[in-house]
Amino acid sequence: MESLSSEGPPGHPHQEEAAACCQLTVRVLEARRLRTTDLLSEADPYVTLQLPTAPGMTFRTNTVTNSSHPVWNESFHFLIQSQVKNVLELSVYDENVITKDGICFKVFYDISEVLPGQLLRKTFSQVPRWGQEELDVEFLLEKTSDPPENLITNNVLVARELSRLDVFVDRAENSTVAAGQDELELVLKGSYEDTQTSALDTASFFSFHYLAAQCTELSGHLKSSRGDRCNPATPAGRLSVPLRPLALGEKVTLDVPGANAPGVRLQLKADSCPKELAVRLGCGLCAEERAFLRRRRRVAAAALKQALQLDRDLREDEVPVVGIVAEGGGARAMTAFYGHLLALKKLGLLDCVTYLSGISGSTWTMAHLYWDPEWSQKDLEGPVGHAREHLAKSQLTAFSPERLASYRRELELRAKQGHPTTIVDLWALVLESKLHGQVTDYKLSGQRAALERGQNPLPLYLSLNVKENHLDTLDFKEWVEFSPYEVGFLKYGAFIPSELFGSEFFMGRLMRRLPESRICFLEAIWSNIFSLNLLDTWYDLTCSGEDWKQCLQDKIQNAEKQPAGSSGGASQAEGSWLQPGTALAQAFRGFLTRRPLHQRSANFLRGLQMHRDYRAHEAFSTWADCQLDATPSQLTPQQPQLCLVDSGYFINNSYPAMFRPGRQPDLILSFNYSLDSPFQALQQMELYCRAQGLPFPRLELSPEDQRQPGECHLFSDPACPQAPVLLHFPLVNASFRDFSAPGVQRSPEELEAGRVDLSPATSPYALFNMTYKEADFDRLLSLSDYNVRNSQATILQALRTVLKRRAPEARPSGVQT
């Protein structure tokens, strides 16, 4: 188990517990007033039953022909774990011979309402506006004599026991099988591997990893070299082995049935898998980050003493946490971010910063800086000159025949290593060529060298996990954080070491380790411009700030409400986005919401199950903001892959990374890189934080601030001491036009250098422009540098304010640092 630390709350460490499984019997009785979906005949209904927490177990009733009132009276059995959220999916279909079977209606049922030993009868009704269909079902839950299952949980996710089935395919010495003629295909539904194939003419060995409490079977059939099955309709041509009776460690030998496999035998052996997880289940900070914070406090304490001219050394608990939050904006964000950091370095304030977070284009700056483990201790002229040189190059250089050939070789190598490759990986290589002009071998885990002595701030990169199809970003998004130590989901409290991102996991165990990706492939994820679907585009072009606020409020309010009838485990009809409709409507919906060019990453949450009380967990409920959060089967652990996109599709800043338990920044420096909306992302984040119960200062902007923003705006909320003090730096050209440095008036010859065009219509810093003239680069860099240095007094005053808050006498009783 994770151990508690005096470093501050590690945040809900995982725990181990033993819990018995139960048998659930579901008896499908009858349905009434069913509508046909093919319009040519009466309904031919059947019911499917699926329980995602019992993987591999999907049942179906018989079809009752030409009936709107079918009677089935069929029973089905599931082995379930009571500590996880068991939501049964019941779907009533209309069987069609020519077209795809149509769905009449579907319900989710939380079986926590079913009490052991008590027969419960339920009538499920369709949502009134869709019809008056009804389905009658009986439930019975019974205890089993099986030993309890050992679980690992953070009370959001549950890792269950895994078993491994080793399969050795061999043949007798005197048997003959024609080389290359036949193969044996073995299937274990719900397992990590699912399907594996073995040639009959050679001995082979492989394994299946599956849920130890899974009540399923290993099935197999012979398949010819042409791909067709041998004797598919006869029992003699098929193999079926129930897994539950297999004793751990005991070998079982059986013959492969069928005339095409004379003397071919299977040796089966079931064994338990190690219980240790490769996924860390815990919502707080990892041990490495907590150790970094101790080291960084010592560096920050010395920097604060010098910057504020203190007459004594600061104790560790007096050192405020200062975080930098950088917005996205392509090459504009990258360039301006260099300027902001350059100014902090000149002011002697960079060592006061604990965290450095960014999204999209600002991550290009961060990723490049951390090539050098000592970057913040230097003058930054090297990285700035590097960026200037490569932004001045023509974009066409990245598409030369030599470059295209190198991209192909790199993608082939990546595919050979086992990574899925998409156009986003090509974008990564183009971006690397444009920004660096060479192949770089830097990796995210390699940035740990820059943190060994606390000599630099901890970099945090943020992305969004979304749905590949059917939903826009506002409807479903989950924050995913990347740091040199870990990659993980804020909502689920699940993290893996950064070097394992892209490797394959199942039920929290590492199944297949792949080589760590070079950081350019991660930069393409953080600035993934290819996953935008048409609904996202339409929203971005047409939705006003007020529309965004109303839309977000509606979605969060809907997420906070219990699903219709879900209280106490009652039925929930499926949401309107999944309701049956015409083929044309379905196709149009897919056209609007499909992400045809998204990046694919292996899902390290795969197989993990939701705890029965996951919605009540503080960490989960903080980030739960869509209706799908009430439906476990629609959440990320059920997906084979992640779909990661640029966070700017939702909110163009990286604030959520600052609100992890254990970080609690005292002061945030917010850097804006928008040409036309200097406060939009900030206002969106205020609304989002307030809706989620996160402490955030109140943004009180005067009409003058909105009309003509200044170089720095200070926001705080004395009524909420948990909210950080916020300094926001819009991308504006105010006094820089007349001053080359704070207090230094420009001469007539220098006025041209102060003219930085930030007009959205004519600016050379447009979002999709990746080539800057050196003069334009220097102007933007100098402007950002000046705006921070011109706000030195405000920054120092904010530091004094949060330092005073940190004083022991200023802390409320019971509040720890």
mmCIF file of C-alpha atoms in Angstrom, residues 537-758:
data_model
loop_
_atom_site.group_PDB
_atom_site.id
_atom_site.type_symbol
_atom_site.label_atom_id
_atom_site.label_comp_id
_atom_site.label_asym_id
_atom_site.label_seq_id
_atom_site.Cartn_x
_atom_site.Cartn_y
_atom_site.Cartn_z
ATOM 1 C CA THR A 537 -15.113 23.542 -35.569
ATOM 2 C CA TRP A 538 -18.677 24.823 -35.836
ATOM 3 C CA TYR A 539 -18.789 25.606 -32.140
ATOM 4 C CA ASP A 540 -15.470 27.461 -32.285
ATOM 5 C CA LEU A 541 -16.662 29.601 -35.192
ATOM 6 C CA THR A 542 -20.145 30.415 -33.922
ATOM 7 C CA CYS A 543 -20.282 30.151 -30.139
ATOM 8 C CA SER A 544 -19.954 33.346 -28.116
ATOM 9 C CA GLY A 545 -18.506 33.554 -24.629
ATOM 10 C CA GLU A 546 -21.985 33.647 -23.109
ATOM 11 C CA ASP A 547 -23.033 30.611 -25.166
ATOM 12 C CA TRP A 548 -19.981 28.751 -23.876
ATOM 13 C CA LYS A 549 -20.840 29.616 -20.287
ATOM 14 C CA GLN A 550 -24.421 28.457 -20.643
ATOM 15 C CA CYS A 551 -23.391 25.269 -22.428
ATOM 16 C CA LEU A 552 -20.830 24.416 -19.758
ATOM 17 C CA GLN A 553 -23.234 25.178 -16.912
ATOM 18 C CA ASP A 554 -25.899 22.963 -18.471
ATOM 19 C CA LYS A 555 -23.533 20.048 -18.921
ATOM 20 C CA ILE A 556 -22.102 20.249 -15.415
ATOM 21 C CA GLN A 557 -25.569 20.559 -13.890
ATOM 22 C CA ASN A 558 -26.695 17.512 -15.863
ATOM 23 C CA ALA A 559 -23.658 15.583 -14.679
ATOM 24 C CA GLU A 560 -24.401 16.458 -11.050
ATOM 25 C CA LYS A 561 -27.955 15.168 -11.268
ATOM 26 C CA GLN A 562 -28.632 11.491 -10.668
ATOM 27 C CA PRO A 563 -29.618 9.783 -13.935
ATOM 28 C CA ALA A 564 -33.307 9.300 -14.412
ATOM 29 C CA GLY A 565 -34.422 6.685 -11.963
ATOM 30 C CA SER A 566 -30.877 5.711 -10.995
ATOM 31 C CA SER A 567 -31.353 6.403 -7.319
ATOM 32 C CA GLY A 568 -31.024 3.149 -5.454
ATOM 33 C CA GLY A 569 -30.073 1.273 -8.576
ATOM 34 C CA ALA A 570 -33.184 1.786 -10.684
ATOM 35 C CA SER A 571 -33.234 1.837 -14.444
ATOM 36 C CA GLN A 572 -31.746 4.449 -16.670
ATOM 37 C CA ALA A 573 -32.789 4.822 -20.266
ATOM 38 C CA GLU A 574 -29.930 5.493 -22.606
ATOM 39 C CA GLY A 575 -29.220 9.143 -23.411
ATOM 40 C CA SER A 576 -30.702 10.813 -26.437
ATOM 41 C CA TRP A 577 -27.421 10.676 -28.338
ATOM 42 C CA LEU A 578 -27.764 6.878 -28.415
ATOM 43 C CA GLN A 579 -31.486 6.694 -29.093
ATOM 44 C CA PRO A 580 -32.594 4.865 -32.239
ATOM 45 C CA GLY A 581 -33.026 6.911 -35.364
ATOM 46 C CA THR A 582 -32.946 6.662 -39.096
ATOM 47 C CA ALA A 583 -29.838 5.496 -40.913
ATOM 48 C CA LEU A 584 -29.541 8.961 -42.435
ATOM 49 C CA ALA A 585 -29.605 10.600 -38.986
ATOM 50 C CA GLN A 586 -26.989 8.166 -37.687
ATOM 51 C CA ALA A 587 -24.740 8.784 -40.681
ATOM 52 C CA PHE A 588 -25.065 12.543 -40.324
ATOM 53 C CA ARG A 589 -24.224 12.383 -36.636
ATOM 54 C CA GLY A 590 -21.136 10.342 -37.441
ATOM 55 C CA PHE A 591 -20.126 12.813 -40.130
ATOM 56 C CA LEU A 592 -20.260 15.667 -37.616
ATOM 57 C CA THR A 593 -18.515 13.976 -34.707
ATOM 58 C CA ARG A 594 -16.003 11.518 -36.178
ATOM 59 C CA ARG A 595 -12.312 12.307 -35.662
ATOM 60 C CA PRO A 596 -10.762 10.696 -38.749
ATOM 61 C CA LEU A 597 -7.180 11.831 -38.082
ATOM 62 C CA HIS A 598 -6.746 11.356 -34.364
ATOM 63 C CA GLN A 599 -3.680 9.992 -32.602
ATOM 64 C CA ARG A 600 -3.918 6.508 -31.105
ATOM 65 C CA SER A 601 -2.294 5.572 -27.815
ATOM 66 C CA ALA A 602 -2.680 2.358 -25.856
ATOM 67 C CA ASN A 603 -5.069 2.822 -22.943
ATOM 68 C CA PHE A 604 -3.240 2.093 -19.694
ATOM 69 C CA LEU A 605 -6.598 2.017 -17.842
ATOM 70 C CA ARG A 606 -7.815 -0.896 -19.945
ATOM 71 C CA GLY A 607 -9.602 -3.557 -17.933
ATOM 72 C CA LEU A 608 -9.773 -1.627 -14.666
ATOM 73 C CA GLN A 609 -13.282 -1.385 -13.255
ATOM 74 C CA MET A 610 -15.142 1.400 -11.515
ATOM 75 C CA HIS A 611 -15.601 1.184 -7.745
ATOM 76 C CA ARG A 612 -19.208 0.865 -6.624
ATOM 77 C CA ASP A 613 -19.018 4.320 -4.963
ATOM 78 C CA TYR A 614 -16.773 6.024 -7.533
ATOM 79 C CA ARG A 615 -19.125 8.966 -8.098
ATOM 80 C CA ALA A 616 -18.955 9.886 -4.416
ATOM 81 C CA HIS A 617 -15.162 10.072 -4.435
ATOM 82 C CA GLU A 618 -13.915 13.634 -4.100
ATOM 83 C CA ALA A 619 -11.257 13.372 -6.798
ATOM 84 C CA PHE A 620 -13.602 11.820 -9.361
ATOM 85 C CA SER A 621 -16.490 14.171 -8.699
ATOM 86 C CA THR A 622 -14.162 17.166 -9.018
ATOM 87 C CA TRP A 623 -13.474 16.384 -12.666
ATOM 88 C CA ALA A 624 -16.746 14.664 -13.614
ATOM 89 C CA ASP A 625 -18.519 17.067 -15.933
ATOM 90 C CA CYS A 626 -20.594 15.104 -18.423
ATOM 91 C CA GLN A 627 -23.576 12.774 -18.376
ATOM 92 C CA LEU A 628 -21.462 9.809 -19.429
ATOM 93 C CA ASP A 629 -19.716 9.920 -16.047
ATOM 94 C CA ALA A 630 -22.819 8.212 -14.636
ATOM 95 C CA THR A 631 -22.430 5.265 -17.026
ATOM 96 C CA PRO A 632 -19.310 3.169 -16.279
ATOM 97 C CA SER A 633 -19.380 1.305 -19.579
ATOM 98 C CA GLN A 634 -18.973 4.618 -21.435
ATOM 99 C CA LEU A 635 -15.883 5.663 -19.475
ATOM 100 C CA THR A 636 -12.265 5.322 -20.515
ATOM 101 C CA PRO A 637 -11.357 2.020 -18.761
ATOM 102 C CA GLN A 638 -13.671 0.272 -21.227
ATOM 103 C CA GLN A 639 -11.833 1.678 -24.248
ATOM 104 C CA PRO A 640 -8.901 -0.141 -25.931
ATOM 105 C CA GLN A 641 -7.210 3.125 -26.918
ATOM 106 C CA LEU A 642 -6.990 6.750 -25.880
ATOM 107 C CA CYS A 643 -7.928 9.628 -28.158
ATOM 108 C CA LEU A 644 -5.790 12.563 -26.998
ATOM 109 C CA VAL A 645 -6.239 16.079 -28.355
ATOM 110 C CA ASP A 646 -5.054 19.615 -27.747
ATOM 111 C CA SER A 647 -6.565 21.055 -24.543
ATOM 112 C CA GLY A 648 -7.299 24.243 -26.459
ATOM 113 C CA TYR A 649 -10.314 22.488 -27.959
ATOM 114 C CA PHE A 650 -11.985 23.056 -24.597
ATOM 115 C CA ILE A 651 -10.087 25.689 -22.570
ATOM 116 C CA ASN A 652 -6.895 27.217 -23.904
ATOM 117 C CA ASN A 653 -4.830 26.988 -20.733
ATOM 118 C CA SER A 654 -3.335 24.437 -18.383
ATOM 119 C CA TYR A 655 -4.845 25.475 -15.026
ATOM 120 C CA PRO A 656 -6.230 22.016 -14.096
ATOM 121 C CA ALA A 657 -2.695 20.725 -13.606
ATOM 122 C CA MET A 658 -2.321 23.203 -10.729
ATOM 123 C CA PHE A 659 -5.284 21.876 -8.768
ATOM 124 C CA ARG A 660 -4.033 18.377 -8.038
ATOM 125 C CA PRO A 661 -4.116 17.460 -4.320
ATOM 126 C CA GLY A 662 -0.709 18.303 -2.875
ATOM 127 C CA ARG A 663 0.107 21.218 -5.192
ATOM 128 C CA GLN A 664 -2.175 24.057 -4.089
ATOM 129 C CA PRO A 665 -0.327 27.011 -5.643
ATOM 130 C CA ASP A 666 -0.207 30.249 -3.649
ATOM 131 C CA LEU A 667 0.555 32.391 -6.704
ATOM 132 C CA ILE A 668 -0.105 31.739 -10.393
ATOM 133 C CA LEU A 669 1.523 33.666 -13.219
ATOM 134 C CA SER A 670 -0.853 33.347 -16.161
ATOM 135 C CA PHE A 671 0.522 34.042 -19.643
ATOM 136 C CA ASN A 672 -1.990 34.769 -22.380
ATOM 137 C CA TYR A 673 -1.117 34.329 -26.080
ATOM 138 C CA SER A 674 -4.405 35.191 -27.769
ATOM 139 C CA LEU A 675 -4.548 37.956 -30.386
ATOM 140 C CA ASP A 676 -8.166 38.896 -29.771
ATOM 141 C CA SER A 677 -9.416 37.395 -26.482
ATOM 142 C CA PRO A 678 -6.988 38.266 -23.671
ATOM 143 C CA PHE A 679 -9.332 37.122 -20.881
ATOM 144 C CA GLN A 680 -11.499 34.483 -22.553
ATOM 145 C CA ALA A 681 -9.621 31.336 -21.458
ATOM 146 C CA LEU A 682 -9.176 32.814 -17.986
ATOM 147 C CA GLN A 683 -12.895 33.546 -17.641
ATOM 148 C CA GLN A 684 -13.754 30.074 -18.918
ATOM 149 C CA MET A 685 -11.446 28.570 -16.321
ATOM 150 C CA GLU A 686 -13.033 30.635 -13.543
ATOM 151 C CA LEU A 687 -16.456 29.335 -14.515
ATOM 152 C CA TYR A 688 -15.182 25.772 -14.788
ATOM 153 C CA CYS A 689 -13.420 25.883 -11.409
ATOM 154 C CA ARG A 690 -16.414 27.356 -9.629
ATOM 155 C CA ALA A 691 -18.706 24.726 -11.114
ATOM 156 C CA GLN A 692 -16.295 21.995 -9.992
ATOM 157 C CA GLY A 693 -15.738 23.414 -6.514
ATOM 158 C CA LEU A 694 -12.091 24.330 -7.132
ATOM 159 C CA PRO A 695 -10.708 27.457 -5.443
ATOM 160 C CA PHE A 696 -10.225 30.261 -7.961
ATOM 161 C CA PRO A 697 -9.984 34.043 -7.516
ATOM 162 C CA ARG A 698 -12.838 36.213 -8.715
ATOM 163 C CA LEU A 699 -12.188 37.978 -11.995
ATOM 164 C CA GLU A 700 -13.514 41.506 -11.722
ATOM 165 C CA LEU A 701 -12.810 43.319 -14.971
ATOM 166 C CA SER A 702 -13.821 46.899 -15.634
ATOM 167 C CA PRO A 703 -15.057 48.002 -19.072
ATOM 168 C CA GLU A 704 -11.708 49.779 -19.467
ATOM 169 C CA ASP A 705 -9.826 46.545 -18.752
ATOM 170 C CA GLN A 706 -11.856 44.782 -21.397
ATOM 171 C CA ARG A 707 -11.386 47.555 -23.915
ATOM 172 C CA GLN A 708 -7.701 48.218 -23.298
ATOM 173 C CA PRO A 709 -5.992 45.492 -21.222
ATOM 174 C CA GLY A 710 -2.828 46.380 -19.357
ATOM 175 C CA GLU A 711 0.401 44.437 -19.183
ATOM 176 C CA CYS A 712 -0.543 42.763 -15.891
ATOM 177 C CA HIS A 713 -3.795 42.226 -13.992
ATOM 178 C CA LEU A 714 -3.916 41.028 -10.382
ATOM 179 C CA PHE A 715 -6.839 38.963 -9.097
ATOM 180 C CA SER A 716 -7.354 37.625 -5.590
ATOM 181 C CA ASP A 717 -10.197 36.608 -3.334
ATOM 182 C CA PRO A 718 -9.647 37.530 0.350
ATOM 183 C CA ALA A 719 -12.861 35.720 1.221
ATOM 184 C CA CYS A 720 -11.393 32.445 -0.081
ATOM 185 C CA PRO A 721 -7.870 31.993 1.301
ATOM 186 C CA GLN A 722 -7.536 28.680 -0.554
ATOM 187 C CA ALA A 723 -7.754 30.479 -3.898
ATOM 188 C CA PRO A 724 -4.363 31.444 -5.326
ATOM 189 C CA VAL A 725 -3.372 34.999 -6.094
ATOM 190 C CA LEU A 726 -3.418 35.331 -9.855
ATOM 191 C CA LEU A 727 -1.292 37.591 -12.069
ATOM 192 C CA HIS A 728 -2.524 37.585 -15.650
ATOM 193 C CA PHE A 729 -0.335 38.883 -18.482
ATOM 194 C CA PRO A 730 -2.322 39.546 -21.667
ATOM 195 C CA LEU A 731 -0.476 39.681 -24.965
ATOM 196 C CA VAL A 732 -0.767 43.459 -25.478
ATOM 197 C CA ASN A 733 1.364 46.230 -26.884
ATOM 198 C CA ALA A 734 0.717 49.103 -24.488
ATOM 199 C CA SER A 735 3.626 51.090 -23.060
ATOM 200 C CA PHE A 736 6.117 49.013 -25.064
ATOM 201 C CA ARG A 737 5.348 51.275 -28.014
ATOM 202 C CA ASP A 738 7.015 54.163 -26.223
ATOM 203 C CA PHE A 739 9.508 52.433 -23.917
ATOM 204 C CA SER A 740 12.314 50.072 -24.942
ATOM 205 C CA ALA A 741 12.799 49.023 -21.318
ATOM 206 C CA PRO A 742 10.920 49.878 -18.119
ATOM 207 C CA GLY A 743 11.430 53.611 -17.604
ATOM 208 C CA VAL A 744 13.555 54.010 -20.779
ATOM 209 C CA GLN A 745 11.828 56.211 -23.393
ATOM 210 C CA ARG A 746 12.310 55.199 -27.009
ATOM 211 C CA SER A 747 14.249 57.508 -29.288
ATOM 212 C CA PRO A 748 12.642 58.371 -32.653
ATOM 213 C CA GLU A 749 14.904 55.806 -34.302
ATOM 214 C CA GLU A 750 13.630 53.086 -31.959
ATOM 215 C CA LEU A 751 9.898 53.669 -32.463
ATOM 216 C CA GLU A 752 9.712 51.148 -35.309
ATOM 217 C CA ALA A 753 10.899 48.378 -32.979
ATOM 218 C CA GLY A 754 7.947 49.107 -30.683
ATOM 219 C CA ARG A 755 5.345 48.549 -33.382
ATOM 220 C CA VAL A 756 4.227 44.985 -32.828
ATOM 221 C CA ASP A 757 1.217 44.113 -34.966
ATOM 222 C CA LEU A 758 -1.193 42.080 -32.818
#
